[in-house]
mmCIF file of C-alpha atoms in Angstrom:
data_model
loop_
_atom_site.group_PDB
_atom_site.id
_atom_site.type_symbol
_atom_site.label_atom_id
_atom_site.label_comp_id
_atom_site.label_asym_id
_atom_site.label_seq_id
_atom_site.Cartn_x
_atom_site.Cartn_y
_atom_site.Cartn_z
ATOM 1 C CA MET A 1 10.868 16.544 -25.586
ATOM 2 C CA LEU A 2 9.272 14.127 -27.921
ATOM 3 C CA VAL A 3 6.352 15.812 -29.810
ATOM 4 C CA LEU A 4 3.769 14.198 -31.954
ATOM 5 C CA GLY A 5 2.814 16.300 -35.071
ATOM 6 C CA ILE A 6 -0.512 15.995 -36.945
ATOM 7 C CA GLU A 7 -1.061 17.556 -40.333
ATOM 8 C CA SER A 8 -4.462 17.143 -42.077
ATOM 9 C CA ALA A 9 -5.303 20.473 -43.634
ATOM 10 C CA THR A 10 -4.728 19.153 -47.185
ATOM 11 C CA ARG A 11 -4.904 16.022 -49.239
ATOM 12 C CA ALA A 12 -1.540 15.025 -47.924
ATOM 13 C CA CYS A 13 -2.197 14.028 -44.394
ATOM 14 C CA SER A 14 0.761 13.087 -42.215
ATOM 15 C CA VAL A 15 1.963 12.276 -38.751
ATOM 16 C CA ALA A 16 5.379 12.756 -37.314
ATOM 17 C CA LEU A 17 7.579 12.406 -34.188
ATOM 18 C CA VAL A 18 10.148 15.143 -33.496
ATOM 19 C CA ASP A 19 12.533 15.519 -30.598
ATOM 20 C CA ASP A 20 15.673 17.582 -29.712
ATOM 21 C CA GLY A 21 17.595 15.478 -32.320
ATOM 22 C CA GLY A 22 15.155 16.351 -35.113
ATOM 23 C CA LEU A 23 12.720 13.993 -37.046
ATOM 24 C CA ARG A 24 12.397 10.541 -35.541
ATOM 25 C CA ALA A 25 9.670 9.206 -37.804
ATOM 26 C CA GLU A 26 6.918 10.375 -40.225
ATOM 27 C CA ARG A 27 3.986 8.806 -42.088
ATOM 28 C CA THR A 28 2.073 10.253 -45.109
ATOM 29 C CA LEU A 29 -1.313 9.515 -46.687
ATOM 30 C CA VAL A 30 -2.227 11.253 -49.959
ATOM 31 C CA GLY A 31 -5.933 11.570 -50.080
ATOM 32 C CA ARG A 32 -7.865 12.885 -47.196
ATOM 33 C CA ALA A 33 -10.951 10.733 -47.811
ATOM 34 C CA ARG A 34 -9.418 8.024 -45.529
ATOM 35 C CA ALA A 35 -8.071 10.469 -43.079
ATOM 36 C CA LEU A 36 -10.451 9.568 -40.227
ATOM 37 C CA GLU A 37 -9.728 5.839 -40.344
ATOM 38 C CA TRP A 38 -5.955 6.371 -41.098
ATOM 39 C CA LEU A 39 -4.754 8.766 -38.359
ATOM 40 C CA ALA A 40 -4.943 6.765 -35.250
ATOM 41 C CA PRO A 41 -3.502 3.517 -36.642
ATOM 42 C CA ALA A 42 -0.673 5.480 -38.430
ATOM 43 C CA ILE A 43 0.258 7.089 -35.125
ATOM 44 C CA GLU A 44 0.280 3.659 -33.351
ATOM 45 C CA ASP A 45 2.288 2.033 -36.092
ATOM 46 C CA MET A 46 4.813 4.963 -36.227
ATOM 47 C CA LEU A 47 5.377 4.630 -32.498
ATOM 48 C CA GLY A 48 5.659 0.763 -32.680
ATOM 49 C CA GLU A 49 8.195 0.977 -35.498
ATOM 50 C CA SER A 50 10.230 3.501 -33.504
ATOM 51 C CA ASP A 51 10.146 1.064 -30.415
ATOM 52 C CA LEU A 52 8.108 3.713 -28.567
ATOM 53 C CA GLY A 53 4.869 3.435 -26.529
ATOM 54 C CA PRO A 54 2.217 6.150 -26.293
ATOM 55 C CA GLU A 55 3.786 7.240 -22.906
ATOM 56 C CA ALA A 56 6.967 8.425 -24.690
ATOM 57 C CA VAL A 57 5.063 11.289 -26.279
ATOM 58 C CA GLU A 58 5.437 14.444 -24.344
ATOM 59 C CA GLY A 59 3.578 17.003 -26.362
ATOM 60 C CA VAL A 60 1.207 17.247 -29.319
ATOM 61 C CA ALA A 61 1.209 19.974 -32.253
ATOM 62 C CA VAL A 62 -1.520 20.097 -34.903
ATOM 63 C CA SER A 63 -1.944 21.981 -38.056
ATOM 64 C CA VAL A 64 -4.971 24.379 -37.636
ATOM 65 C CA GLY A 65 -5.396 25.685 -41.171
ATOM 66 C CA PRO A 66 -6.420 27.239 -43.407
ATOM 67 C CA GLY A 67 -7.432 24.173 -45.140
ATOM 68 C CA SER A 68 -10.148 21.378 -45.534
ATOM 69 C CA PHE A 69 -13.060 21.669 -43.143
ATOM 70 C CA THR A 70 -13.305 17.911 -42.660
ATOM 71 C CA GLY A 71 -9.528 17.381 -42.559
ATOM 72 C CA LEU A 72 -8.954 20.031 -39.899
ATOM 73 C CA ARG A 73 -11.689 18.863 -37.744
ATOM 74 C CA ILE A 74 -10.315 15.261 -37.797
ATOM 75 C CA GLY A 75 -6.754 16.406 -37.134
ATOM 76 C CA ILE A 76 -7.560 18.724 -34.277
ATOM 77 C CA ALA A 77 -9.991 16.252 -32.694
ATOM 78 C CA THR A 78 -7.267 13.602 -32.767
ATOM 79 C CA ALA A 79 -4.716 15.886 -31.335
ATOM 80 C CA GLN A 80 -7.056 17.078 -28.524
ATOM 81 C CA ALA A 81 -7.889 13.442 -27.653
ATOM 82 C CA TRP A 82 -4.298 12.635 -27.381
ATOM 83 C CA ALA A 83 -3.447 15.587 -25.239
ATOM 84 C CA ARG A 84 -6.535 15.353 -23.091
ATOM 85 C CA GLY A 85 -6.214 11.610 -22.456
ATOM 86 C CA ARG A 86 -2.518 11.819 -21.436
ATOM 87 C CA ASP A 87 -2.470 15.268 -19.902
ATOM 88 C CA LEU A 88 -0.033 16.516 -22.483
ATOM 89 C CA PRO A 89 0.868 20.116 -23.463
ATOM 90 C CA ALA A 90 -0.405 21.075 -26.901
ATOM 91 C CA CYS A 91 0.022 23.666 -29.674
ATOM 92 C CA GLY A 92 -1.806 24.574 -32.810
ATOM 93 C CA VAL A 93 0.386 25.568 -35.633
ATOM 94 C CA PRO A 94 -1.036 27.659 -38.632
ATOM 95 C CA THR A 95 -0.635 25.653 -41.735
ATOM 96 C CA LEU A 96 0.897 28.520 -43.752
ATOM 97 C CA GLU A 97 3.483 29.064 -41.124
ATOM 98 C CA ALA A 98 4.482 25.529 -41.171
ATOM 99 C CA MET A 99 4.903 25.656 -44.909
ATOM 100 C CA ALA A 100 7.008 28.693 -44.682
ATOM 101 C CA ALA A 101 9.223 27.073 -41.981
ATOM 102 C CA ALA A 102 10.063 24.151 -44.330
ATOM 103 C CA MET A 103 11.691 26.494 -46.903
ATOM 104 C CA GLU A 104 15.222 26.326 -45.421
ATOM 105 C CA GLY A 105 17.675 28.923 -46.828
ATOM 106 C CA ALA A 106 14.925 31.296 -48.005
ATOM 107 C CA ASP A 107 14.709 34.871 -46.624
ATOM 108 C CA ALA A 108 11.121 35.343 -47.645
ATOM 109 C CA VAL A 109 8.350 32.819 -48.457
ATOM 110 C CA VAL A 110 4.782 33.013 -49.791
ATOM 111 C CA PRO A 111 2.806 29.778 -49.052
ATOM 112 C CA VAL A 112 -0.195 29.501 -51.454
ATOM 113 C CA LEU A 113 -2.964 27.108 -50.801
ATOM 114 C CA ASP A 114 -5.888 26.468 -53.295
ATOM 115 C CA ALA A 115 -9.056 27.679 -51.532
ATOM 116 C CA ARG A 116 -11.220 26.871 -54.632
ATOM 117 C CA ARG A 117 -13.767 29.167 -56.325
ATOM 118 C CA GLY A 118 -10.977 31.325 -57.773
ATOM 119 C CA GLU A 119 -9.407 32.037 -54.359
ATOM 120 C CA VAL A 120 -6.255 31.155 -52.681
ATOM 121 C CA ALA A 121 -5.131 31.275 -49.001
ATOM 122 C CA ALA A 122 -1.684 33.020 -48.722
ATOM 123 C CA ALA A 123 0.641 35.020 -46.501
ATOM 124 C CA LEU A 124 4.041 36.556 -46.796
ATOM 125 C CA PHE A 125 6.735 35.468 -44.206
ATOM 126 C CA ALA A 126 10.112 37.066 -43.678
ATOM 127 C CA ARG A 127 12.987 35.556 -41.905
ATOM 128 C CA ARG A 128 14.312 37.493 -38.922
ATOM 129 C CA ASP A 129 17.087 36.692 -36.402
ATOM 130 C CA HIS A 130 14.521 35.170 -34.047
ATOM 131 C CA GLY A 131 12.693 33.208 -36.726
ATOM 132 C CA TRP A 132 9.792 33.765 -39.143
ATOM 133 C CA VAL A 133 7.512 36.639 -38.841
ATOM 134 C CA ARG A 134 4.416 37.593 -41.031
ATOM 135 C CA ALA A 135 5.149 40.460 -43.191
ATOM 136 C CA VAL A 136 1.597 40.243 -44.667
ATOM 137 C CA GLU A 137 -1.035 38.586 -42.704
ATOM 138 C CA GLU A 138 -2.854 35.456 -43.892
ATOM 139 C CA VAL A 139 -5.777 36.189 -46.165
ATOM 140 C CA THR A 140 -8.063 34.148 -48.412
ATOM 141 C CA ALA A 141 -9.104 36.056 -51.518
ATOM 142 C CA PRO A 142 -8.617 36.043 -55.331
ATOM 143 C CA PRO A 143 -4.880 35.880 -56.110
ATOM 144 C CA GLU A 144 -4.853 39.347 -57.863
ATOM 145 C CA GLN A 145 -6.172 40.925 -54.547
ATOM 146 C CA ILE A 146 -3.399 39.135 -52.572
ATOM 147 C CA LEU A 147 -0.709 40.223 -54.970
ATOM 148 C CA VAL A 148 -1.580 43.942 -54.650
ATOM 149 C CA ARG A 149 -1.149 43.597 -50.826
ATOM 150 C CA PHE A 150 2.190 41.822 -51.182
ATOM 151 C CA SER A 151 3.479 44.452 -53.797
ATOM 152 C CA ALA A 152 2.637 47.197 -51.284
ATOM 153 C CA CYS A 153 4.210 45.630 -48.194
ATOM 154 C CA GLY A 154 7.542 47.374 -48.426
ATOM 155 C CA ILE A 155 9.498 44.275 -47.983
ATOM 156 C CA ASP A 156 12.439 43.304 -50.200
ATOM 157 C CA LEU A 157 11.032 40.524 -52.239
ATOM 158 C CA ARG A 158 14.198 39.501 -54.053
ATOM 159 C CA GLY A 159 14.944 35.804 -53.274
ATOM 160 C CA LEU A 160 11.361 35.197 -52.583
ATOM 161 C CA VAL A 161 10.319 31.553 -52.583
ATOM 162 C CA LEU A 162 6.792 30.452 -53.582
ATOM 163 C CA THR A 163 5.367 27.061 -52.403
ATOM 164 C CA GLY A 164 1.906 25.381 -52.121
ATOM 165 C CA ASP A 165 -0.727 23.674 -54.246
ATOM 166 C CA GLY A 166 -2.304 27.166 -55.256
ATOM 167 C CA LEU A 167 0.594 27.547 -57.707
ATOM 168 C CA LEU A 168 -0.807 24.831 -59.929
ATOM 169 C CA ALA A 169 -3.468 27.265 -61.088
ATOM 170 C CA TYR A 170 -1.759 30.526 -60.320
ATOM 171 C CA GLY A 171 1.922 30.070 -60.368
ATOM 172 C CA ASP A 172 2.528 32.211 -63.535
ATOM 173 C CA LEU A 173 0.373 34.880 -62.069
ATOM 174 C CA PHE A 174 2.520 35.013 -58.882
ATOM 175 C CA THR A 175 5.842 34.864 -60.612
ATOM 176 C CA ALA A 176 4.785 37.650 -63.106
ATOM 177 C CA ALA A 177 3.670 39.911 -60.339
ATOM 178 C CA LEU A 178 6.705 39.099 -58.054
ATOM 179 C CA PRO A 179 9.828 39.601 -60.134
ATOM 180 C CA GLY A 180 12.671 37.477 -58.983
ATOM 181 C CA ALA A 181 10.484 34.986 -57.104
ATOM 182 C CA ARG A 182 11.216 31.252 -57.600
ATOM 183 C CA ILE A 183 8.865 28.330 -57.200
ATOM 184 C CA ALA A 184 9.848 25.674 -54.745
ATOM 185 C CA GLU A 185 10.166 22.057 -56.003
ATOM 186 C CA ARG A 186 6.722 20.628 -56.232
ATOM 187 C CA VAL A 187 7.690 17.801 -53.803
ATOM 188 C CA LEU A 188 8.025 20.428 -51.130
ATOM 189 C CA TRP A 189 4.600 22.087 -51.609
ATOM 190 C CA ALA A 190 2.468 19.988 -49.167
ATOM 191 C CA PRO A 191 2.531 20.960 -45.540
ATOM 192 C CA ARG A 192 4.169 18.151 -43.289
ATOM 193 C CA ALA A 193 3.639 16.925 -39.882
ATOM 194 C CA ALA A 194 7.404 17.075 -39.327
ATOM 195 C CA THR A 195 7.423 20.805 -39.588
ATOM 196 C CA VAL A 196 4.249 21.148 -37.675
ATOM 197 C CA ALA A 197 5.709 19.207 -34.918
ATOM 198 C CA ALA A 198 9.069 21.111 -34.929
ATOM 199 C CA VAL A 199 7.342 24.540 -34.815
ATOM 200 C CA GLY A 200 4.888 23.213 -32.199
ATOM 201 C CA ARG A 201 7.650 21.837 -30.007
ATOM 202 C CA SER A 202 9.519 25.127 -29.819
ATOM 203 C CA ARG A 203 6.210 26.822 -28.783
ATOM 204 C CA ILE A 204 5.408 24.104 -26.180
ATOM 205 C CA LEU A 205 8.947 24.496 -24.566
ATOM 206 C CA GLN A 206 7.904 28.186 -24.240
ATOM 207 C CA GLY A 207 4.585 27.419 -22.540
ATOM 208 C CA GLY A 208 2.289 26.103 -25.195
ATOM 209 C CA GLU A 209 -1.407 27.100 -25.106
ATOM 210 C CA SER A 210 -4.643 26.016 -23.682
ATOM 211 C CA LEU A 211 -5.881 22.892 -25.290
ATOM 212 C CA TYR A 212 -9.292 24.358 -25.807
ATOM 213 C CA SER A 213 -7.862 27.398 -27.575
ATOM 214 C CA ILE A 214 -6.854 25.221 -30.403
ATOM 215 C CA GLN A 215 -9.435 25.953 -33.162
ATOM 216 C CA PRO A 216 -9.480 25.323 -36.818
ATOM 217 C CA ARG A 217 -8.865 28.316 -39.252
ATOM 218 C CA TYR A 218 -10.816 27.276 -42.382
ATOM 219 C CA GLY A 219 -9.990 30.246 -44.615
ATOM 220 C CA ARG A 220 -13.572 30.121 -45.780
ATOM 221 C CA SER A 221 -16.742 29.458 -44.031
ATOM 222 C CA PRO A 222 -17.698 25.888 -42.992
ATOM 223 C CA ALA A 223 -20.934 26.384 -44.942
ATOM 224 C CA LEU A 224 -18.991 26.776 -48.112
ATOM 225 C CA ARG A 225 -16.741 23.806 -47.219
ATOM 226 C CA ALA A 226 -19.776 21.541 -46.531
ATOM 227 C CA ALA A 227 -21.152 22.491 -49.951
ATOM 228 C CA GLY A 228 -18.087 20.890 -51.426
ATOM 229 C CA VAL A 229 -15.984 24.104 -52.040
ATOM 230 C CA GLY A 230 -13.014 22.835 -49.974
#
């Protein structure tokens, strides 16, 4: 199954094609101000350069946040238009989960996204035999509050990997509170459509979800986003 992945939760927007052989193609735009006009042509160009037509796409996966209010709306609307117009199965993938899934070789991952106003969106994921599970659920709050929850979770945090743009401001705070944690290379911090597509493809093969159940998870209220907070 060839799945189209769409990621627009952060400034690094991307689209990707993934099938049973892995990543077929990916395109990235840094700077979400142009996401609205960039997404559709990027998908078209990516398919064309892969010698594929729109009919080759068999499913659609999209990042659903937390993240930018405008970016998530654009990405989800694009994914829904593709799926609805071609009667394709679809899947929404939490952005933090996709970030964790990209950390190969890690046993535990904390993705941290900057939510502005002194807050971050974060969760703690632990690897199990059947894949990643949330050891601490996703929350948007001041980092000090989040770290209290992580420290009390009862999970062995040795070998923990930290990733995400929230580490620019709060990396020292997280590493001090989580002894033994290491910060992933900065090039790996941004969520990618390739991972969204891979995670979504697995779920689509298991049945997917209703197209209309795919909704954005902003992390903070749209009113705050619209006011320029995210």
